[in-house]
């Protein structure tokens, strides 16, 4: 319950993201032939891409420039989206219910986060089968979205208070990791001069899939900018590259899981420094368990968000 007596919204799963691109074709080819998403449908301005599990994952929209515009999350299936407008209204957040925002999603509740990024929430949905063969890596799913923001604590408070995310870890004053399910993070907020994407992460199955990913990136001429590395916060094994729109893309597996919120610690793993491994603020370097640090190119900025404040 929030202070005005309304039930808080509780996001369950990160589901899909929408990007505009000035040059959609290279993006489409990249997501098909490297990431392993496939087209599930198109309309006059958008291409909808899904995973091998038939879940809508990414929307590409022709635009004047490249921007991350929208993040969509799933809420519990019994919820009526109109009821979710009340807690938003009590916080002076304007929202509207839209139909047919994407295939398989009849209705979505749409509003903006504090940095002007569009949030879409939906409850009931249907699987969408790709209409073409899956190629490339056939990633398991969209795993997390990391955003730059001028004020990580302010944005983290919004995602916590309004959307029900929990803080999993912090890095000093500069990075907040938040979960909406058992996985250590579905969202990260990093301190930056303005709102923009920090990186987008897709989940791989295991170490052999990571090996396959590095070989495919190498063969296709995508330079590996960081990793493979086992991170400290989240303890995922990760590798990073830039996609054709200069977005930093992470591929990872083996992320920490909080299987029981009441226990309050992550499922024990041999590589944890802390026993048990609880949410904390990480200070100083090195943070990663193994692997060398990022190439300087990994810190080059991705395109800013549309309407970024
Ligand atoms: Fe990440």
PDB file of C-alpha atoms in Angstrom, residues 101-300:
ATOM      1  CA  UNK A 101       0.339  -1.738 -28.674  1.00  0.00           C
ATOM      2  CA  UNK A 102       1.862  -5.017 -29.869  1.00  0.00           C
ATOM      3  CA  UNK A 103       0.857  -8.478 -31.176  1.00  0.00           C
ATOM      4  CA  UNK A 104      -0.543 -10.758 -28.466  1.00  0.00           C
ATOM      5  CA  UNK A 105      -1.195  -7.846 -26.067  1.00  0.00           C
ATOM      6  CA  UNK A 106      -4.779  -6.646 -26.206  1.00  0.00           C
ATOM      7  CA  UNK A 107      -4.388  -3.805 -23.689  1.00  0.00           C
ATOM      8  CA  UNK A 108      -1.477  -1.974 -22.087  1.00  0.00           C
ATOM      9  CA  UNK A 109      -1.303   0.714 -19.416  1.00  0.00           C
ATOM     10  CA  UNK A 110       1.058   3.437 -20.614  1.00  0.00           C
ATOM     11  CA  UNK A 111       2.852   6.153 -18.628  1.00  0.00           C
ATOM     12  CA  UNK A 112       6.301   7.727 -18.307  1.00  0.00           C
ATOM     13  CA  UNK A 113       9.109   7.183 -15.827  1.00  0.00           C
ATOM     14  CA  UNK A 114      10.835  10.242 -14.245  1.00  0.00           C
ATOM     15  CA  UNK A 115      13.324  10.470 -17.142  1.00  0.00           C
ATOM     16  CA  UNK A 116      10.622  10.424 -19.817  1.00  0.00           C
ATOM     17  CA  UNK A 117      10.995   6.778 -20.816  1.00  0.00           C
ATOM     18  CA  UNK A 118       7.662   5.187 -21.712  1.00  0.00           C
ATOM     19  CA  UNK A 119       6.519   2.312 -19.486  1.00  0.00           C
ATOM     20  CA  UNK A 120       3.923  -0.183 -20.693  1.00  0.00           C
ATOM     21  CA  UNK A 121       2.273  -2.665 -18.310  1.00  0.00           C
ATOM     22  CA  UNK A 122       0.131  -5.560 -19.440  1.00  0.00           C
ATOM     23  CA  UNK A 123      -1.541  -8.470 -17.669  1.00  0.00           C
ATOM     24  CA  UNK A 124      -3.016 -10.895 -20.164  1.00  0.00           C
ATOM     25  CA  UNK A 125      -1.047 -11.834 -23.303  1.00  0.00           C
ATOM     26  CA  UNK A 126      -0.510 -14.565 -25.859  1.00  0.00           C
ATOM     27  CA  UNK A 127       2.579 -16.243 -27.218  1.00  0.00           C
ATOM     28  CA  UNK A 128       3.512 -15.116 -30.742  1.00  0.00           C
ATOM     29  CA  UNK A 129       5.227 -17.598 -32.991  1.00  0.00           C
ATOM     30  CA  UNK A 130       7.943 -16.223 -35.310  1.00  0.00           C
ATOM     31  CA  UNK A 131       7.007 -16.371 -38.993  1.00  0.00           C
ATOM     32  CA  UNK A 132      10.585 -17.144 -40.040  1.00  0.00           C
ATOM     33  CA  UNK A 133      13.294 -19.541 -38.815  1.00  0.00           C
ATOM     34  CA  UNK A 134      15.361 -18.551 -35.761  1.00  0.00           C
ATOM     35  CA  UNK A 135      19.020 -17.957 -36.692  1.00  0.00           C
ATOM     36  CA  UNK A 136      22.004 -16.639 -34.741  1.00  0.00           C
ATOM     37  CA  UNK A 137      22.351 -17.288 -31.020  1.00  0.00           C
ATOM     38  CA  UNK A 138      18.695 -17.907 -30.188  1.00  0.00           C
ATOM     39  CA  UNK A 139      19.065 -16.122 -26.841  1.00  0.00           C
ATOM     40  CA  UNK A 140      16.857 -17.353 -24.004  1.00  0.00           C
ATOM     41  CA  UNK A 141      15.284 -13.978 -23.282  1.00  0.00           C
ATOM     42  CA  UNK A 142      15.708 -10.253 -22.744  1.00  0.00           C
ATOM     43  CA  UNK A 143      17.349 -10.262 -19.313  1.00  0.00           C
ATOM     44  CA  UNK A 144      17.830  -6.676 -18.163  1.00  0.00           C
ATOM     45  CA  UNK A 145      17.938  -3.045 -19.201  1.00  0.00           C
ATOM     46  CA  UNK A 146      20.579  -0.712 -17.746  1.00  0.00           C
ATOM     47  CA  UNK A 147      19.874   3.016 -17.987  1.00  0.00           C
ATOM     48  CA  UNK A 148      21.990   6.101 -17.434  1.00  0.00           C
ATOM     49  CA  UNK A 149      20.195   8.750 -15.409  1.00  0.00           C
ATOM     50  CA  UNK A 150      21.289  11.980 -13.724  1.00  0.00           C
ATOM     51  CA  UNK A 151      19.857  10.737 -10.410  1.00  0.00           C
ATOM     52  CA  UNK A 152      19.949   6.928  -9.904  1.00  0.00           C
ATOM     53  CA  UNK A 153      18.390   7.064  -6.411  1.00  0.00           C
ATOM     54  CA  UNK A 154      15.429   9.135  -7.634  1.00  0.00           C
ATOM     55  CA  UNK A 155      14.716   6.757 -10.498  1.00  0.00           C
ATOM     56  CA  UNK A 156      15.293   3.684  -8.278  1.00  0.00           C
ATOM     57  CA  UNK A 157      12.767   5.117  -5.797  1.00  0.00           C
ATOM     58  CA  UNK A 158      10.219   5.443  -8.616  1.00  0.00           C
ATOM     59  CA  UNK A 159      10.775   1.852  -9.808  1.00  0.00           C
ATOM     60  CA  UNK A 160      10.557   0.691  -6.190  1.00  0.00           C
ATOM     61  CA  UNK A 161       7.562   2.729  -5.024  1.00  0.00           C
ATOM     62  CA  UNK A 162       5.522   2.708  -8.243  1.00  0.00           C
ATOM     63  CA  UNK A 163       6.434  -0.613  -9.888  1.00  0.00           C
ATOM     64  CA  UNK A 164       7.409  -2.795  -6.906  1.00  0.00           C
ATOM     65  CA  UNK A 165      11.079  -3.382  -7.778  1.00  0.00           C
ATOM     66  CA  UNK A 166      13.491  -4.315  -4.944  1.00  0.00           C
ATOM     67  CA  UNK A 167      17.099  -3.118  -4.602  1.00  0.00           C
ATOM     68  CA  UNK A 168      19.525  -6.049  -5.123  1.00  0.00           C
ATOM     69  CA  UNK A 169      22.827  -4.173  -4.857  1.00  0.00           C
ATOM     70  CA  UNK A 170      24.387  -0.753  -5.225  1.00  0.00           C
ATOM     71  CA  UNK A 171      27.842   0.266  -6.466  1.00  0.00           C
ATOM     72  CA  UNK A 172      28.871   3.245  -4.344  1.00  0.00           C
ATOM     73  CA  UNK A 173      26.659   6.238  -5.236  1.00  0.00           C
ATOM     74  CA  UNK A 174      26.659   5.400  -8.918  1.00  0.00           C
ATOM     75  CA  UNK A 175      24.731   2.246  -9.720  1.00  0.00           C
ATOM     76  CA  UNK A 176      21.521   0.643  -8.425  1.00  0.00           C
ATOM     77  CA  UNK A 177      20.561  -2.945  -9.382  1.00  0.00           C
ATOM     78  CA  UNK A 178      16.866  -3.831  -9.017  1.00  0.00           C
ATOM     79  CA  UNK A 179      14.875  -7.055  -9.335  1.00  0.00           C
ATOM     80  CA  UNK A 180      11.209  -7.709 -10.048  1.00  0.00           C
ATOM     81  CA  UNK A 181      11.484 -11.512  -9.818  1.00  0.00           C
ATOM     82  CA  UNK A 182      14.060 -14.025  -8.577  1.00  0.00           C
ATOM     83  CA  UNK A 183      16.879 -12.837 -10.869  1.00  0.00           C
ATOM     84  CA  UNK A 184      19.309 -10.363  -9.322  1.00  0.00           C
ATOM     85  CA  UNK A 185      18.450  -7.556 -11.735  1.00  0.00           C
ATOM     86  CA  UNK A 186      15.963  -6.739 -14.454  1.00  0.00           C
ATOM     87  CA  UNK A 187      16.815  -3.011 -14.285  1.00  0.00           C
ATOM     88  CA  UNK A 188      19.994  -1.064 -13.460  1.00  0.00           C
ATOM     89  CA  UNK A 189      20.322   2.657 -12.976  1.00  0.00           C
ATOM     90  CA  UNK A 190      23.750   4.196 -13.540  1.00  0.00           C
ATOM     91  CA  UNK A 191      24.762   7.778 -12.855  1.00  0.00           C
ATOM     92  CA  UNK A 192      25.211   9.689 -16.121  1.00  0.00           C
ATOM     93  CA  UNK A 193      24.904  13.218 -17.413  1.00  0.00           C
ATOM     94  CA  UNK A 194      21.591  12.470 -19.136  1.00  0.00           C
ATOM     95  CA  UNK A 195      19.033   9.718 -19.619  1.00  0.00           C
ATOM     96  CA  UNK A 196      20.164   7.130 -22.137  1.00  0.00           C
ATOM     97  CA  UNK A 197      20.635   3.387 -22.474  1.00  0.00           C
ATOM     98  CA  UNK A 198      23.693   2.043 -20.648  1.00  0.00           C
ATOM     99  CA  UNK A 199      23.298  -1.491 -21.999  1.00  0.00           C
ATOM    100  CA  UNK A 200      20.748  -4.098 -22.971  1.00  0.00           C
ATOM    101  CA  UNK A 201      21.312  -7.696 -21.841  1.00  0.00           C
ATOM    102  CA  UNK A 202      20.131 -10.986 -23.310  1.00  0.00           C
ATOM    103  CA  UNK A 203      20.330 -14.257 -21.414  1.00  0.00           C
ATOM    104  CA  UNK A 204      22.271 -17.236 -22.761  1.00  0.00           C
ATOM    105  CA  UNK A 205      21.715 -20.814 -21.591  1.00  0.00           C
ATOM    106  CA  UNK A 206      25.134 -21.790 -20.267  1.00  0.00           C
ATOM    107  CA  UNK A 207      28.914 -21.746 -20.779  1.00  0.00           C
ATOM    108  CA  UNK A 208      28.771 -23.560 -24.116  1.00  0.00           C
ATOM    109  CA  UNK A 209      26.257 -20.996 -25.390  1.00  0.00           C
ATOM    110  CA  UNK A 210      28.646 -18.216 -24.262  1.00  0.00           C
ATOM    111  CA  UNK A 211      31.474 -19.916 -26.146  1.00  0.00           C
ATOM    112  CA  UNK A 212      29.245 -20.087 -29.233  1.00  0.00           C
ATOM    113  CA  UNK A 213      28.397 -16.383 -28.768  1.00  0.00           C
ATOM    114  CA  UNK A 214      32.052 -15.319 -28.653  1.00  0.00           C
ATOM    115  CA  UNK A 215      32.816 -17.377 -31.762  1.00  0.00           C
ATOM    116  CA  UNK A 216      29.859 -15.850 -33.643  1.00  0.00           C
ATOM    117  CA  UNK A 217      30.764 -12.279 -32.587  1.00  0.00           C
ATOM    118  CA  UNK A 218      34.345 -12.907 -33.711  1.00  0.00           C
ATOM    119  CA  UNK A 219      33.308 -14.412 -37.017  1.00  0.00           C
ATOM    120  CA  UNK A 220      30.962 -11.495 -37.758  1.00  0.00           C
ATOM    121  CA  UNK A 221      33.518  -8.837 -36.798  1.00  0.00           C
ATOM    122  CA  UNK A 222      31.892  -7.572 -33.584  1.00  0.00           C
ATOM    123  CA  UNK A 223      34.717  -6.675 -31.230  1.00  0.00           C
ATOM    124  CA  UNK A 224      34.333  -8.025 -27.694  1.00  0.00           C
ATOM    125  CA  UNK A 225      34.688  -4.930 -25.487  1.00  0.00           C
ATOM    126  CA  UNK A 226      34.485  -6.550 -22.064  1.00  0.00           C
ATOM    127  CA  UNK A 227      34.625 -10.114 -20.857  1.00  0.00           C
ATOM    128  CA  UNK A 228      34.014 -12.912 -20.606  1.00  0.00           C
ATOM    129  CA  UNK A 229      33.983 -11.858 -16.970  1.00  0.00           C
ATOM    130  CA  UNK A 230      32.160 -13.023 -13.830  1.00  0.00           C
ATOM    131  CA  UNK A 231      30.760  -9.863 -12.295  1.00  0.00           C
ATOM    132  CA  UNK A 232      30.620  -9.080  -8.590  1.00  0.00           C
ATOM    133  CA  UNK A 233      27.078  -7.655  -8.258  1.00  0.00           C
ATOM    134  CA  UNK A 234      24.766 -10.335  -9.690  1.00  0.00           C
ATOM    135  CA  UNK A 235      27.681 -12.742 -10.309  1.00  0.00           C
ATOM    136  CA  UNK A 236      26.615 -13.229 -13.933  1.00  0.00           C
ATOM    137  CA  UNK A 237      29.172 -14.322 -16.514  1.00  0.00           C
ATOM    138  CA  UNK A 238      28.999 -11.611 -19.166  1.00  0.00           C
ATOM    139  CA  UNK A 239      30.449 -10.494 -22.495  1.00  0.00           C
ATOM    140  CA  UNK A 240      29.792  -7.108 -24.131  1.00  0.00           C
ATOM    141  CA  UNK A 241      29.837  -5.715 -27.691  1.00  0.00           C
ATOM    142  CA  UNK A 242      28.360  -2.786 -29.629  1.00  0.00           C
ATOM    143  CA  UNK A 243      25.487  -3.382 -32.023  1.00  0.00           C
ATOM    144  CA  UNK A 244      25.201  -1.487 -35.353  1.00  0.00           C
ATOM    145  CA  UNK A 245      23.433   1.485 -33.642  1.00  0.00           C
ATOM    146  CA  UNK A 246      26.304   1.717 -31.080  1.00  0.00           C
ATOM    147  CA  UNK A 247      24.223   0.306 -28.247  1.00  0.00           C
ATOM    148  CA  UNK A 248      26.220  -1.739 -25.746  1.00  0.00           C
ATOM    149  CA  UNK A 249      24.804  -5.272 -25.711  1.00  0.00           C
ATOM    150  CA  UNK A 250      25.549  -7.781 -22.933  1.00  0.00           C
ATOM    151  CA  UNK A 251      25.185 -11.532 -23.266  1.00  0.00           C
ATOM    152  CA  UNK A 252      25.205 -13.375 -19.938  1.00  0.00           C
ATOM    153  CA  UNK A 253      24.342 -16.504 -18.003  1.00  0.00           C
ATOM    154  CA  UNK A 254      24.472 -17.729 -14.388  1.00  0.00           C
ATOM    155  CA  UNK A 255      23.009 -14.684 -12.636  1.00  0.00           C
ATOM    156  CA  UNK A 256      22.324 -14.703  -8.879  1.00  0.00           C
ATOM    157  CA  UNK A 257      18.805 -15.715  -7.874  1.00  0.00           C
ATOM    158  CA  UNK A 258      16.852 -14.675  -4.800  1.00  0.00           C
ATOM    159  CA  UNK A 259      14.515 -17.640  -4.735  1.00  0.00           C
ATOM    160  CA  UNK A 260      12.821 -16.563  -1.500  1.00  0.00           C
ATOM    161  CA  UNK A 261      12.324 -12.883  -0.689  1.00  0.00           C
ATOM    162  CA  UNK A 262      11.799 -13.621   3.014  1.00  0.00           C
ATOM    163  CA  UNK A 263      15.173 -15.345   3.282  1.00  0.00           C
ATOM    164  CA  UNK A 264      16.641 -12.138   1.862  1.00  0.00           C
ATOM    165  CA  UNK A 265      19.806 -13.644   0.400  1.00  0.00           C
ATOM    166  CA  UNK A 266      20.848 -14.931  -2.995  1.00  0.00           C
ATOM    167  CA  UNK A 267      21.000 -18.700  -3.565  1.00  0.00           C
ATOM    168  CA  UNK A 268      24.497 -19.619  -2.284  1.00  0.00           C
ATOM    169  CA  UNK A 269      27.192 -20.130  -4.916  1.00  0.00           C
ATOM    170  CA  UNK A 270      30.872 -21.034  -4.425  1.00  0.00           C
ATOM    171  CA  UNK A 271      32.068 -17.810  -6.081  1.00  0.00           C
ATOM    172  CA  UNK A 272      30.266 -15.548  -3.585  1.00  0.00           C
ATOM    173  CA  UNK A 273      32.517 -13.426  -1.363  1.00  0.00           C
ATOM    174  CA  UNK A 274      29.825 -13.067   1.301  1.00  0.00           C
ATOM    175  CA  UNK A 275      28.125 -16.003   3.031  1.00  0.00           C
ATOM    176  CA  UNK A 276      25.253 -15.457   2.682  1.00  0.00           C
ATOM    177  CA  UNK A 277      25.289 -13.030  -0.265  1.00  0.00           C
ATOM    178  CA  UNK A 278      22.791 -10.313   0.649  1.00  0.00           C
ATOM    179  CA  UNK A 279      21.982  -7.040  -1.116  1.00  0.00           C
ATOM    180  CA  UNK A 280      24.706  -4.505  -0.216  1.00  0.00           C
ATOM    181  CA  UNK A 281      26.640  -1.493  -1.457  1.00  0.00           C
ATOM    182  CA  UNK A 282      29.815  -2.539  -3.298  1.00  0.00           C
ATOM    183  CA  UNK A 283      32.777  -0.202  -2.747  1.00  0.00           C
ATOM    184  CA  UNK A 284      36.098  -0.138  -4.589  1.00  0.00           C
ATOM    185  CA  UNK A 285      37.765  -2.384  -7.147  1.00  0.00           C
ATOM    186  CA  UNK A 286      38.124  -5.127  -8.134  1.00  0.00           C
ATOM    187  CA  UNK A 287      34.442  -6.049  -8.085  1.00  0.00           C
ATOM    188  CA  UNK A 288      34.499  -8.770 -10.701  1.00  0.00           C
ATOM    189  CA  UNK A 289      35.273 -12.283  -9.449  1.00  0.00           C
ATOM    190  CA  UNK A 290      37.432 -12.945 -12.519  1.00  0.00           C
ATOM    191  CA  UNK A 291      38.148 -11.405 -15.930  1.00  0.00           C
ATOM    192  CA  UNK A 292      39.790  -8.153 -16.966  1.00  0.00           C
ATOM    193  CA  UNK A 293      38.149  -4.717 -17.091  1.00  0.00           C
ATOM    194  CA  UNK A 294      36.323  -3.147 -20.037  1.00  0.00           C
ATOM    195  CA  UNK A 295      37.963  -1.673 -23.143  1.00  0.00           C
ATOM    196  CA  UNK A 296      37.569   2.117 -23.222  1.00  0.00           C
ATOM    197  CA  UNK A 297      35.173   1.762 -26.179  1.00  0.00           C
ATOM    198  CA  UNK A 298      32.700   0.022 -23.854  1.00  0.00           C
ATOM    199  CA  UNK A 299      32.150   3.392 -22.164  1.00  0.00           C
ATOM    200  CA  UNK A 300      31.252   5.243 -25.361  1.00  0.00           C
TER     201      UNK A 300
END
